[in-house]
CSV table of C-alpha atoms in Angstrom, one decimal:
chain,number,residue,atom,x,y,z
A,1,UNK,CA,14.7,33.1,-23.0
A,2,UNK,CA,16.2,33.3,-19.5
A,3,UNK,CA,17.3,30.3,-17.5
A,4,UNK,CA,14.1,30.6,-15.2
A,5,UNK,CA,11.7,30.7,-17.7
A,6,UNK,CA,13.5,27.2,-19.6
A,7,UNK,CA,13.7,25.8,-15.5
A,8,UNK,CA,9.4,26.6,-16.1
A,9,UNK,CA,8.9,24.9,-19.2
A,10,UNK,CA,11.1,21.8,-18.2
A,11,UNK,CA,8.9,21.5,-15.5
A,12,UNK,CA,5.7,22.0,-17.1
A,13,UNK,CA,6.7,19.1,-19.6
A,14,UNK,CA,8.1,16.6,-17.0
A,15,UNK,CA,4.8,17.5,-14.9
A,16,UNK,CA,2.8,16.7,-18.4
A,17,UNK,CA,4.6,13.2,-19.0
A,18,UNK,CA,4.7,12.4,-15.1
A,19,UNK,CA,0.5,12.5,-15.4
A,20,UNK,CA,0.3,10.6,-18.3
A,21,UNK,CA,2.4,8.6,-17.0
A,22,UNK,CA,0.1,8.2,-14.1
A,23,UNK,CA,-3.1,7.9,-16.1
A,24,UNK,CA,-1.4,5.1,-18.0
A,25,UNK,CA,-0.2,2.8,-14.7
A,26,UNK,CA,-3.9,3.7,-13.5
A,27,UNK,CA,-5.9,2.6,-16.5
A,28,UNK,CA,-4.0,-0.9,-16.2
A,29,UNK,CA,-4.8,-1.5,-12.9
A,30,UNK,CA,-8.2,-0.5,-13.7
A,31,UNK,CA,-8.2,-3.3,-15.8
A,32,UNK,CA,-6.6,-5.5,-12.9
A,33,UNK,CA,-9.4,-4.2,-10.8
A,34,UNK,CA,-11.6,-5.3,-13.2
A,35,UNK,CA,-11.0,-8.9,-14.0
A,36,UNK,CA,-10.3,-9.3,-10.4
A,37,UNK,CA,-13.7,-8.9,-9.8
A,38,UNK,CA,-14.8,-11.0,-12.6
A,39,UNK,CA,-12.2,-13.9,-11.0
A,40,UNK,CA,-13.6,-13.6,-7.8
A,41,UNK,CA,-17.3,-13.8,-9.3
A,42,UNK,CA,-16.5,-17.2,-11.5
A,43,UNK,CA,-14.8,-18.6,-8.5
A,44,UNK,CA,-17.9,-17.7,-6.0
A,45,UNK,CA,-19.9,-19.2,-8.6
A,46,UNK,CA,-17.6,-22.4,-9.1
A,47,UNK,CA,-18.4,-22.3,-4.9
A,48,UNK,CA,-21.8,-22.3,-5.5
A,49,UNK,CA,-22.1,-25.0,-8.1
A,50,UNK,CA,-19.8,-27.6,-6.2
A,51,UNK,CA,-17.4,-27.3,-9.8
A,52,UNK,CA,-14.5,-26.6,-8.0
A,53,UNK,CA,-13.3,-30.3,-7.0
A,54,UNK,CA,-13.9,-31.0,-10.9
A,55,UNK,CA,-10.2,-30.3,-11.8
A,56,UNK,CA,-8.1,-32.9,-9.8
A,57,UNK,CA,-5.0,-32.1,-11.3
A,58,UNK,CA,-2.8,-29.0,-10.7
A,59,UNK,CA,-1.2,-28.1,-14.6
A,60,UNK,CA,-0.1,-24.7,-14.5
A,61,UNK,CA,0.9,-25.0,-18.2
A,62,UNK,CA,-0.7,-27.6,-19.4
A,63,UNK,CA,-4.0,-27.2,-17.8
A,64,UNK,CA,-4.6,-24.1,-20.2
A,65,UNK,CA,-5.9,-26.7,-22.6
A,66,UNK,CA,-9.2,-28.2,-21.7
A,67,UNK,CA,-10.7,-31.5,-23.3
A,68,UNK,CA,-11.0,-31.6,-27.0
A,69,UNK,CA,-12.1,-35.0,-27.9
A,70,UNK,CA,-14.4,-37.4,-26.2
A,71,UNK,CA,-11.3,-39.7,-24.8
A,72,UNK,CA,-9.9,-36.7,-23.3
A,73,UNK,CA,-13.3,-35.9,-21.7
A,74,UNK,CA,-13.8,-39.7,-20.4
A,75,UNK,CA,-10.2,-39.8,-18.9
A,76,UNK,CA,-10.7,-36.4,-16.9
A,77,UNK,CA,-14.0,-37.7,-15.3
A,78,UNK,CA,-12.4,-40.9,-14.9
A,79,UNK,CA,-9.9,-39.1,-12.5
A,80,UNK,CA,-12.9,-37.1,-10.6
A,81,UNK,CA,-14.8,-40.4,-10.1
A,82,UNK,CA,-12.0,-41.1,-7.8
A,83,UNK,CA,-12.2,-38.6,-5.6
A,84,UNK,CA,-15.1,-39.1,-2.6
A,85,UNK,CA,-17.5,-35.9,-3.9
A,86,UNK,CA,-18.3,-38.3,-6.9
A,87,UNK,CA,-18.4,-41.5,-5.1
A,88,UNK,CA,-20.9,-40.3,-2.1
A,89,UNK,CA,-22.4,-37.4,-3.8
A,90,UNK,CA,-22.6,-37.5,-8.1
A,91,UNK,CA,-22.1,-41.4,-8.6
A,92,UNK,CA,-25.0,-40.8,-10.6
A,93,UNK,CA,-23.2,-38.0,-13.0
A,94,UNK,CA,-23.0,-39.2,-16.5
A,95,UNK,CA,-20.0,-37.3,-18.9
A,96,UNK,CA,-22.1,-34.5,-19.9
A,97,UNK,CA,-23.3,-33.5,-16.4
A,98,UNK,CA,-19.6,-33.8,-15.6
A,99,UNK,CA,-18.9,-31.2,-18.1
A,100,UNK,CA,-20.8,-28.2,-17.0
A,101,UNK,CA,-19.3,-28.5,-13.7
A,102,UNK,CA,-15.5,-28.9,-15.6
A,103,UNK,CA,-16.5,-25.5,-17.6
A,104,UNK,CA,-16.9,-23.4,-14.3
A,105,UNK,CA,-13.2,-24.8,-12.9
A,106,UNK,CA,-11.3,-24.4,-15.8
A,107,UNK,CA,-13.3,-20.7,-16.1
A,108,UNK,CA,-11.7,-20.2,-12.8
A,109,UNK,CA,-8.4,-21.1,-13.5
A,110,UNK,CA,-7.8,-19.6,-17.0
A,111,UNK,CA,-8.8,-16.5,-15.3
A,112,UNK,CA,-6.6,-16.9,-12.6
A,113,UNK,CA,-3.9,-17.3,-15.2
A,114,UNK,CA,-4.8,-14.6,-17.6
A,115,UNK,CA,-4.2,-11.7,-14.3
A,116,UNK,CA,-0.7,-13.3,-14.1
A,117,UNK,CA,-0.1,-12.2,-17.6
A,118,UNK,CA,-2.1,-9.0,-17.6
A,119,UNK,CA,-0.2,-8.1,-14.7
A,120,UNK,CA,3.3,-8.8,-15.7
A,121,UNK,CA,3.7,-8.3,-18.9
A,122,UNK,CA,2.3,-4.3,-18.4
A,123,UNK,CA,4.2,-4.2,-15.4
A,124,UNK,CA,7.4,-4.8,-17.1
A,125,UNK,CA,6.9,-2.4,-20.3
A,126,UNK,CA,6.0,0.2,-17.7
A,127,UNK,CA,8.8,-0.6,-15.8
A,128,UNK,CA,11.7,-0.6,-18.4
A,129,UNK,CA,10.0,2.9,-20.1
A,130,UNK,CA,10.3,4.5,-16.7
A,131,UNK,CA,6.9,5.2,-16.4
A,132,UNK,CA,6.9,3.1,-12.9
A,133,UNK,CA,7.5,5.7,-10.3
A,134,UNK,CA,10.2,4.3,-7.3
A,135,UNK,CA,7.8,4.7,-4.4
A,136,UNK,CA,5.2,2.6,-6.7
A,137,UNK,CA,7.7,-0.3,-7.8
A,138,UNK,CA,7.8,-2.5,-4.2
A,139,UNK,CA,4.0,-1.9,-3.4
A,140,UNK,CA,3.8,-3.5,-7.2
A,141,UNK,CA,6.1,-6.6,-6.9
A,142,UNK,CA,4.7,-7.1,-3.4
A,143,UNK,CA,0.9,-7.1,-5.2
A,144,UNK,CA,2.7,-9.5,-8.0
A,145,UNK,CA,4.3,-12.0,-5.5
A,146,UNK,CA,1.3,-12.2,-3.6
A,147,UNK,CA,-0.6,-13.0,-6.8
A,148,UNK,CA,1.9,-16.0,-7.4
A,149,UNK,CA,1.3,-17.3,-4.0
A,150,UNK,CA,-2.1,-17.3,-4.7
A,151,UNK,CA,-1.8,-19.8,-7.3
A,152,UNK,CA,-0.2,-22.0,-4.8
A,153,UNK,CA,-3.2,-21.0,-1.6
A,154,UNK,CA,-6.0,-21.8,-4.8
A,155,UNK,CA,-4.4,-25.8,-5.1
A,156,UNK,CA,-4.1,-25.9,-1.5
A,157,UNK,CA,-7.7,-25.3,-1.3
A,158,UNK,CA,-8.9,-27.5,-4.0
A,159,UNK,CA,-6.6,-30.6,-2.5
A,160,UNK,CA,-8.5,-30.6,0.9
A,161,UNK,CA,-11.4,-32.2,-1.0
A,162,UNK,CA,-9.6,-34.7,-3.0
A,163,UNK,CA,-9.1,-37.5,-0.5
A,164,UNK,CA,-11.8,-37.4,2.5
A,165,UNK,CA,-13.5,-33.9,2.4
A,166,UNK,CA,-16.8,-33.9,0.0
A,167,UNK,CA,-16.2,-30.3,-0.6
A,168,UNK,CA,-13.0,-27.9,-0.1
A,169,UNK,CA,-12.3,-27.0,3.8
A,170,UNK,CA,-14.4,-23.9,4.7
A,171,UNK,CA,-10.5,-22.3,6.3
A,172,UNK,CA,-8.9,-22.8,3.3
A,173,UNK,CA,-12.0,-21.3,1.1
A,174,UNK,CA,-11.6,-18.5,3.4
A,175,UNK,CA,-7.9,-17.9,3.0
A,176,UNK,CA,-8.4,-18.0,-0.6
A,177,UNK,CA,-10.9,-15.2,-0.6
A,178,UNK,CA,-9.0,-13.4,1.6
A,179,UNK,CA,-6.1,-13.1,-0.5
A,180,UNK,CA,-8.1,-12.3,-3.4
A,181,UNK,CA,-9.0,-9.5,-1.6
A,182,UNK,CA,-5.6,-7.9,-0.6
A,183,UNK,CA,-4.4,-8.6,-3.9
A,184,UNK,CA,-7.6,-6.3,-5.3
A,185,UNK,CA,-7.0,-4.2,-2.3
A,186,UNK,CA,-3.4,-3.2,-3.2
A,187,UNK,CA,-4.1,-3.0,-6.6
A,188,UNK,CA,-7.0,0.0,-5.6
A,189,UNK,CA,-4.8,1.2,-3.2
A,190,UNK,CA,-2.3,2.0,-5.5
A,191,UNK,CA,-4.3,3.2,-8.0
A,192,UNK,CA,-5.9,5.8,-6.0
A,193,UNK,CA,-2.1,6.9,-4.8
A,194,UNK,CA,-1.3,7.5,-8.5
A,195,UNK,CA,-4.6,9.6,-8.8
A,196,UNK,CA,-5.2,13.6,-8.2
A,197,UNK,CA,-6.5,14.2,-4.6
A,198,UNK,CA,-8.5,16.8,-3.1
A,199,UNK,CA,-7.2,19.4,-1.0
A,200,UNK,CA,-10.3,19.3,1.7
A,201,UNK,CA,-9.3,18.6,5.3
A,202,UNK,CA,-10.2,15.5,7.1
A,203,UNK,CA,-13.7,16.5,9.7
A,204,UNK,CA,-11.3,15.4,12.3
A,205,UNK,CA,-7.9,13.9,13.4
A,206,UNK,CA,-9.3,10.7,13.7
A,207,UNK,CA,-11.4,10.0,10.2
A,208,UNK,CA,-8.8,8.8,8.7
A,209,UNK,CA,-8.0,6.1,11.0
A,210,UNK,CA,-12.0,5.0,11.4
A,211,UNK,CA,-12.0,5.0,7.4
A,212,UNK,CA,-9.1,2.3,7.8
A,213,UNK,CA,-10.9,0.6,11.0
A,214,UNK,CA,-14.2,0.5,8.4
A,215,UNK,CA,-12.0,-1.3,5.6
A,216,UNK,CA,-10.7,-4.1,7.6
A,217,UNK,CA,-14.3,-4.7,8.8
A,218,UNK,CA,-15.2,-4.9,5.0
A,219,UNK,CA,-12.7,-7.4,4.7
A,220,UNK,CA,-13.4,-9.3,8.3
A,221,UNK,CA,-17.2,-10.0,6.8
A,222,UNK,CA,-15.8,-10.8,3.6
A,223,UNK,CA,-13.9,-13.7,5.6
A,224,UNK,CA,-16.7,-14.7,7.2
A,225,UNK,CA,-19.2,-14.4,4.5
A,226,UNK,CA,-16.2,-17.4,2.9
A,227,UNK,CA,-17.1,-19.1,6.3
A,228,UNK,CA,-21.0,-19.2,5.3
A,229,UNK,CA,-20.0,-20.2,2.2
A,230,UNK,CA,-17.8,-23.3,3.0
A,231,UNK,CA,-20.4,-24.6,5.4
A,232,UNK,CA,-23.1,-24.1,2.6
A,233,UNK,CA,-24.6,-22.1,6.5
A,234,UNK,CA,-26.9,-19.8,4.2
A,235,UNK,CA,-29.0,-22.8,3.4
A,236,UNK,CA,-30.2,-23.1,6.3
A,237,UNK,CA,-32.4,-20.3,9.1
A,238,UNK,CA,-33.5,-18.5,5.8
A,239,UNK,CA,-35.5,-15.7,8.0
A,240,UNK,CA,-34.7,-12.7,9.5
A,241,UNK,CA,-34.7,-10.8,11.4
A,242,UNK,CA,-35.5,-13.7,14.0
A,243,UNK,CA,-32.8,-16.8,13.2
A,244,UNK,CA,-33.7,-19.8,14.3
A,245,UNK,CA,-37.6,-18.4,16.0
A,246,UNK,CA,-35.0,-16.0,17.9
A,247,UNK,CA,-32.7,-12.8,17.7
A,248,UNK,CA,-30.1,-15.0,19.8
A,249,UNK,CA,-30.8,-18.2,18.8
A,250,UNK,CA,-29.9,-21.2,21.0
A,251,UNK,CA,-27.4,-24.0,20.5
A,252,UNK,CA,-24.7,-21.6,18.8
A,253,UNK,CA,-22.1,-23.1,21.0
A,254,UNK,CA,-23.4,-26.5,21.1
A,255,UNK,CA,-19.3,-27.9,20.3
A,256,UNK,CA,-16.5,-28.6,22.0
A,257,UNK,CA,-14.0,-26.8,22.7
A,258,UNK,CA,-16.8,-23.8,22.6
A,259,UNK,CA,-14.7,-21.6,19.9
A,260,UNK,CA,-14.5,-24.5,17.2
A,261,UNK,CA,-18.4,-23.6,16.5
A,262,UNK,CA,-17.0,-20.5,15.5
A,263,UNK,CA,-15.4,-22.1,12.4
A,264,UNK,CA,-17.6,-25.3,12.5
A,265,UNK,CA,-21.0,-24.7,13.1
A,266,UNK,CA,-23.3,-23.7,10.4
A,267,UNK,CA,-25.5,-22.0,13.1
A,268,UNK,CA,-23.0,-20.0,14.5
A,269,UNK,CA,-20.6,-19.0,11.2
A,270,UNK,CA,-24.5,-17.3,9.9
A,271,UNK,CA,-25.0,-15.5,13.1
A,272,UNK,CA,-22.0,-14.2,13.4
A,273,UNK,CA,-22.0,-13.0,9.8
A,274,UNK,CA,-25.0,-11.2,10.8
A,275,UNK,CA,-23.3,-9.2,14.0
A,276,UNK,CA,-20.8,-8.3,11.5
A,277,UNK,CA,-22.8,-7.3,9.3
A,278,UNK,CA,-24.7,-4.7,12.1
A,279,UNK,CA,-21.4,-4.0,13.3
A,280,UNK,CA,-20.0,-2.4,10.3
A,281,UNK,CA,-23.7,-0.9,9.4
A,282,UNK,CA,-23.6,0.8,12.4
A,283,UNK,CA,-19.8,1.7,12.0
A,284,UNK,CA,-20.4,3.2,8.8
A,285,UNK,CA,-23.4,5.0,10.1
A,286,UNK,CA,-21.6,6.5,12.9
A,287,UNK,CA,-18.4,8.0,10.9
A,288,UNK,CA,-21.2,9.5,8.0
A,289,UNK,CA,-22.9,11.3,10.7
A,290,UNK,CA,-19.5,12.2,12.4
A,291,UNK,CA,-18.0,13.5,8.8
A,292,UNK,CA,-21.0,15.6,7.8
A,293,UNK,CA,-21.6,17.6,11.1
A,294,UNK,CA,-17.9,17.8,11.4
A,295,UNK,CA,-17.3,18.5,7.6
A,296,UNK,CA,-20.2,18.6,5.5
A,297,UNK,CA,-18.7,20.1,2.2
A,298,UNK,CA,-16.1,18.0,2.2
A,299,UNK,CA,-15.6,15.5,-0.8
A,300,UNK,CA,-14.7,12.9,2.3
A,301,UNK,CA,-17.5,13.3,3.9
A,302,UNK,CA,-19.4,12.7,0.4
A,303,UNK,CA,-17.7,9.2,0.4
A,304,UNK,CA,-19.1,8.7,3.6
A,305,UNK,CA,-22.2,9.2,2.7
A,306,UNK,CA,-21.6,7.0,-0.2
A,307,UNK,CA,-20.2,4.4,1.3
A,308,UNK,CA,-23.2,4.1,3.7
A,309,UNK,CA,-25.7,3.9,0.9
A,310,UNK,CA,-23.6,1.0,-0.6
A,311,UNK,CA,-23.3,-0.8,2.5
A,312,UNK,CA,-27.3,-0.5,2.8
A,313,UNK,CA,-27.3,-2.2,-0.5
A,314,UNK,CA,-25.4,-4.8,0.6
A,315,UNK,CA,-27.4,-5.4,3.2
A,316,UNK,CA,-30.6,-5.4,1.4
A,317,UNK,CA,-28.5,-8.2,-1.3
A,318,UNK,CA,-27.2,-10.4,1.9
A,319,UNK,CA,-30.9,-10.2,3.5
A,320,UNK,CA,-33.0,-11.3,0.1
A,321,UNK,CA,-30.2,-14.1,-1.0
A,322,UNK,CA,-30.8,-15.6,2.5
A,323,UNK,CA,-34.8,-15.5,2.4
A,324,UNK,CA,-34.8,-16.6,-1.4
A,325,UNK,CA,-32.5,-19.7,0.2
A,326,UNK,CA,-29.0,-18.3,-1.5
A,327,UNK,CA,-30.3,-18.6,-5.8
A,328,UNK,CA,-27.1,-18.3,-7.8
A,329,UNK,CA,-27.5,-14.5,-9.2
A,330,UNK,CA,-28.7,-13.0,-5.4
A,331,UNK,CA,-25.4,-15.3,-4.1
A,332,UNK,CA,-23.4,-14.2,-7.0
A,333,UNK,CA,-24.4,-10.2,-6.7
A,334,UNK,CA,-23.7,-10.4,-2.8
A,335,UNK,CA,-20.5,-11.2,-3.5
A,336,UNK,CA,-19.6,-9.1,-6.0
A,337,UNK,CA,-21.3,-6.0,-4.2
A,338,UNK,CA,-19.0,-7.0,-1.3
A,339,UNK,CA,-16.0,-6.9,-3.6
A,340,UNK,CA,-17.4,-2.9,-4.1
A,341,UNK,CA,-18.1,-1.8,-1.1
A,342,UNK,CA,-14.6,-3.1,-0.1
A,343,UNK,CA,-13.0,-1.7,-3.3
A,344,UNK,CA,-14.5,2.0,-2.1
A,345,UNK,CA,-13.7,1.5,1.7
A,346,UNK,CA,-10.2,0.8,0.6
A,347,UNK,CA,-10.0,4.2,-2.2
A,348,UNK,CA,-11.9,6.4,1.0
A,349,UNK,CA,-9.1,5.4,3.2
A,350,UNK,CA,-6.3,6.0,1.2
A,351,UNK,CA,-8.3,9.1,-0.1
A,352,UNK,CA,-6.9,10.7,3.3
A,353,UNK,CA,-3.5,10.2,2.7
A,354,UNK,CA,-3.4,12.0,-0.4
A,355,UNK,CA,-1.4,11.1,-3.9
A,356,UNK,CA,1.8,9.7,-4.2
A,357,UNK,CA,4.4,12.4,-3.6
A,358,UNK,CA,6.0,13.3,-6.9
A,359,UNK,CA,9.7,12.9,-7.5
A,360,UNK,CA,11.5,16.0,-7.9
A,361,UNK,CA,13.4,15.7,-11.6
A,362,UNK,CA,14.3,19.1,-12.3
A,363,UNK,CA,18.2,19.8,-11.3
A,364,UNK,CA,18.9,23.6,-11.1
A,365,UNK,CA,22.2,24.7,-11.3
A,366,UNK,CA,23.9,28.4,-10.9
């Protein structure tokens, strides 16, 4: 066997272990992906249901364990009667009504814990076996450093309602989300980097950049979609198109100074949610149509295509959980359909850049 044809096996096997390798790192964060979006579906639901002052206590460790025995039970709604939700709004809870708020908090948090293990632990096997490729390790720590600061963003949160709030502050709510989102964003992101590519050209020089303009947008009306849902704004104007008997309605910047009704009027935060909401329709819109004249064999003009019709979805999901006045499953499917679209906006973007370059291993010497 010459040296050239042993240089062509070598690579052939390193090339075999490097995509298993690959397929390996991906089907974990698959699984990241995954209870991500079922984290980010109890905690919209803890929203939803008011559960999420329940827990007045931050115990990383110790927290794990909920109430086992009725005097454990009485002392944790002892310390949530103190706190002004149960004074102005549940002094008539009783113990058992406390409870199926508790369940939906702790839900929260033990899942919240659980992705700290699922990501480490894998992460560190992966690491120390060399399957980790160097260009993947920082975009990894980074996604694992956020997650821990994400612990501390979710107690910051929850400790704006604990002394003069009846609920958690609608910025914080949204900061929380946001986060989530990165995190689930970098997770996809990465992912899709360790994954085969096509070869198809992009229909023009600037599609890749409007694919990444169309992400953020995802995640702007994610933010204030967190907005809505801090101010409990979807509650109220439960028509449409008209809002309020108009398209514009009146009174949207009825506050002073004019931009806090941005952030504090349950008016405004809805109809700005819906501009966004036509904003990025029509954005998506626009870059389909641009993709399939431009490209129209193209697998990325086929995601734009895609991402359209799941956009339209969304839409649809957003319009019927307003008119039905924002019932628990429609709220609950919004969100998580946002959590797709964005998850698909973020994987068409990065689809443009192509897969992680791989490492060159093979040392040839004369």
């Amino acid at each position: 066997m010459s040296a050239t044809d042993t240089i062509i096996i070598e690579a052939t096997r390193e090339t075999g272990r490097l995509d298993r390798n690959r397929k390996a790192v991906r089907i974990w964060l698959g699984f990241v992906i995954f209870t991500l979006f079922c984290l980010v579906l109890v905690g919209g639901a803890t929203r939803l249901t008011d559960s999420g002052l329940s827990i007045t206590e931050w115990k990383p460790v110790h927290g794990v364990i909920p109430p086992l025995n009725a005097a454990e039970w009485q002392e944790e709604f002892e310390l949530y009667q103190r706190i002004p939700q149960y004074q102005l709004l549940n002094s008539h809870m009783t113990v058992d009504e406390f409870k199926s708020i508790f369940w939906w908090e702790w839900a929260h948090r033990f899942l919240a814990r659980s992705i700290g293990i699922i990501f480490a632990l894998p992460l560190t096997f992966f690491w120390l076996t060399g399957r980790i490729e160097k260009r993947a390790r920082l975009p990894l720590l980074s996604t694992l450093a956020l997650g821990g600061f994400q612990g501390f963003i979710g107690w910051w949160m929850v400790s704006s309602g604990l002394t003069k709030l009846v609920s958690v502050s609608q910025y914080r709510l949204a900061t929380h989300l946001v986060i989530a989102c990165l995190i689930f964003s970098a997770c996809v992101w990465i992912m899709r980097g360790l994954a085969p590519h096509a070869k198809d050209r992009a229909p023009t020089d600037r599609s890749k950049w409007a694919a990444g303009a169309i992400a953020f947008l995802v995640l702007f009306q994610i933010y204030l979609g967190a907005l809505v849902a801090g101010l409990d704004a979807g509650l109220s104007y439960n028509t449409w198109p008209l809002m309020d008997g108009a398209l514009i309605p009146g009174d949207l910047f009825i506050q002073n100074p004019w931009w806090i009704n941005l952030f504090e009027n349950p008016k405004t935060v809805q109809f700005v949610h819906r501009c966004g909401a036509y904003v990025l329709l029509a954005a998506v819109f626009l870059h389909m149509i641009i993709s399939l004249s431009k490209a129209p064999a193209t697998t990325h003009a086929r995601r734009a295509v895609l991402l359209f019709i799941l956009v339209c979805i969304q839409a649809v999901i957003g319009i019927s959980t307003l008119i039905f006045q924002v019932p628990l499953d429609m709220a609950l499917a919004h969100q998580g359909m946002a959590l797709i679209v964005l998850g698909f906006a973020v994987a068409h973007f990065r689809a443009f850049f192509g897969e992680y370059q791989r490492e060159a291993v093979i040392e040839v010497r004369g």
